[in-house]
Coordinates of C-alpha atoms in Angstrom, one line a residue:
X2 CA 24.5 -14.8 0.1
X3 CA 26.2 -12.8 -3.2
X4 CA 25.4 -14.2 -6.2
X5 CA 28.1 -13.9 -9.4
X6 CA 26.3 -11.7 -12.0
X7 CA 27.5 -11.3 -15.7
X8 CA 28.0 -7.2 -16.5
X9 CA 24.6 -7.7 -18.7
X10 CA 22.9 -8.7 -15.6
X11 CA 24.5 -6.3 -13.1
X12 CA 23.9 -3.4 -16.0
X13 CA 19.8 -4.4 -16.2
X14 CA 20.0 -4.6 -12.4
X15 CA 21.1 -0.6 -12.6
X16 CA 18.8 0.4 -15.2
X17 CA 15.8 -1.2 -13.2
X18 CA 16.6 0.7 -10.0
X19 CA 14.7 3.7 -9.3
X20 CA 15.3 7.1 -9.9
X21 CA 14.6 10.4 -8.7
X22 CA 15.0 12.6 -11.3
X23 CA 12.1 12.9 -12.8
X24 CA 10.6 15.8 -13.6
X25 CA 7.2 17.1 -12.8
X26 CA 4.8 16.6 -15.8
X27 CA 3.3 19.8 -17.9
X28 CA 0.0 18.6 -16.1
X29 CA 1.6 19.5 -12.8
X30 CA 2.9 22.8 -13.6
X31 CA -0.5 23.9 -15.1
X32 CA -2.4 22.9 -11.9
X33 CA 0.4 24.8 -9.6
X34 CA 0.0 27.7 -11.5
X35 CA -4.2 27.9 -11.6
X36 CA -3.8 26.8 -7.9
X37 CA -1.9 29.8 -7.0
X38 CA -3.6 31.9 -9.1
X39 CA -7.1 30.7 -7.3
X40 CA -5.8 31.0 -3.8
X41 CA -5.0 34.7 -4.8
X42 CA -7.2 36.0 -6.4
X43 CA -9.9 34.2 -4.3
X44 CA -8.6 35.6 -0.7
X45 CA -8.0 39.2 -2.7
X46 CA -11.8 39.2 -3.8
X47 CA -12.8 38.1 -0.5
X48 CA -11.0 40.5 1.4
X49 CA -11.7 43.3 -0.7
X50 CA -15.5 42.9 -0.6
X51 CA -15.8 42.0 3.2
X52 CA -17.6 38.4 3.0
X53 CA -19.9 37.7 6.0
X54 CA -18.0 35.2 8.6
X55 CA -19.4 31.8 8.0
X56 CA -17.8 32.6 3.9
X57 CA -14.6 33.8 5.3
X58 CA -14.6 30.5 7.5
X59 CA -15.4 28.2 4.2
X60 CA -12.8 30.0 2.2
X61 CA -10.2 30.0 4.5
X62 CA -11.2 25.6 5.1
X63 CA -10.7 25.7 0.9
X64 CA -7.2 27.9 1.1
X65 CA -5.5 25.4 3.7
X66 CA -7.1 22.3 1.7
X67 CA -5.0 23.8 -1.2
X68 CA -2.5 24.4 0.5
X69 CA -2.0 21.1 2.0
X70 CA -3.3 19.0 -0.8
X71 CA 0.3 20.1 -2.7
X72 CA 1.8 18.8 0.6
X73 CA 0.1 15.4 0.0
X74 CA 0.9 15.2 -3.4
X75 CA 4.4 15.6 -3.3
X76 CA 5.0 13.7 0.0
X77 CA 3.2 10.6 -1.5
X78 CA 4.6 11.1 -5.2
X79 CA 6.9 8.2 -6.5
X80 CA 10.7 8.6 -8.3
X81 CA 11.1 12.3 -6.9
X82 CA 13.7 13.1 -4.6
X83 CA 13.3 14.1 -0.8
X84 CA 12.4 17.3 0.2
X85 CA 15.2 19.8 1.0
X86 CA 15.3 22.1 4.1
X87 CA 14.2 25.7 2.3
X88 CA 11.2 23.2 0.6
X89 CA 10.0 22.3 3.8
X90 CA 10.5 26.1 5.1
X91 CA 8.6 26.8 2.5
X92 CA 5.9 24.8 2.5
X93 CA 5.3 25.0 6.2
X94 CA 5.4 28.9 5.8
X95 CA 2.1 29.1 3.6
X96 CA -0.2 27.7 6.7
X97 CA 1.2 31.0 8.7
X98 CA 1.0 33.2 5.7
X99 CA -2.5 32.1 5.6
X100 CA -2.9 34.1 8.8
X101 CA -2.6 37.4 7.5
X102 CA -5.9 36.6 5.2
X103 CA -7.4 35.4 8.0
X104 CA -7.3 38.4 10.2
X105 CA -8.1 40.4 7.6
X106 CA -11.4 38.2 6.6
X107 CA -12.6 38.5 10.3
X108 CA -12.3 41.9 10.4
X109 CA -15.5 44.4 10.5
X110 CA -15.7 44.9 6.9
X111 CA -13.7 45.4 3.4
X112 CA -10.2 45.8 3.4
X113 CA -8.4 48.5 2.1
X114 CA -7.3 47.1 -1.3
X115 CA -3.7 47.6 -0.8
X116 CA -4.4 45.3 2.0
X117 CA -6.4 42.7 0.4
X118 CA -3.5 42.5 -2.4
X119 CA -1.0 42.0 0.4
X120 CA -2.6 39.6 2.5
X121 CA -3.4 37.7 -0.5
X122 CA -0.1 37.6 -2.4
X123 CA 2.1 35.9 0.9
X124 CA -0.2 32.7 1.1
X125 CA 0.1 32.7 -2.7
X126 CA 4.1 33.6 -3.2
X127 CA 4.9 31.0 0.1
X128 CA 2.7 28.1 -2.4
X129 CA 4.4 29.5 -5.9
X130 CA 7.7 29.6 -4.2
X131 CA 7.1 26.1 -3.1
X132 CA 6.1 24.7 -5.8
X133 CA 9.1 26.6 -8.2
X134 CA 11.9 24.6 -5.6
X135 CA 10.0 21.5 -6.1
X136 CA 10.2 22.0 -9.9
X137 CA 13.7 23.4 -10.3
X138 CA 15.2 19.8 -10.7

């Protein structure tokens, strides 16, 4: 059942519709950017200095909520467009990334600092790269 609309009304019916354009806010950005900066410099420290296994366990539980809180918020976000194949490559790639850290945390002891720098940066890049194609439009 079509209904006759005057161009005033089909006009206000296009404005209303949603759109997904919009951009993320300064808020977000700031929070992306302390998030990665937290995730690496927290799995650096903790590599470098060797934290007993029951720490290693509680950061890596706080990495991967990180990590998948960001999933959360922009799977359930309103008026932003879908996700694109390299953003979900991407975002799944920082759970694996996350590995590295971990093998290094349940080691025998420290980590060789190159090492901890290493092990920390992928987990951190795969979120920053993430978040940088989410923001791009």
């Amino acid at each position: 059942m079509e209904r006759d609309m005057n161009p005033a009304e089909q006009l206000q019916v296009i404005m209303d519709a949603p759109t997904l354009t919009r951009p993320a806010s300064m808020r977000e950005r700031i929070l992306g950017v302390a998030s990665v900066a937290a995730l690496y410099t927290g799995l650096a420290i903790a590599l470098a200095h060797g934290v007993p296994t029951l720490l290693g366990v509680l950061i890596l539980v706080a990495s991967l909520f990180l990590l998948l809180r960001w999933n959360w918020f922009h799977g359930r976000i309103t008026c932003r467009r879908p996700h694109t194949k390299v953003e979900n490559a991407a975002r799944f790639l920082t759970a694996p990334m996350l590995g590295v850290s971990a093998a290094g945390l349940f080691g025998d002891g420290p980590e060789p600092l190159g090492f901890s720098l290493a092990a920390a940066a992928l987990p951190a890049a795969s979120l920053m790269v993430y978040l940088a194609l989410r923001w791009r439009r």
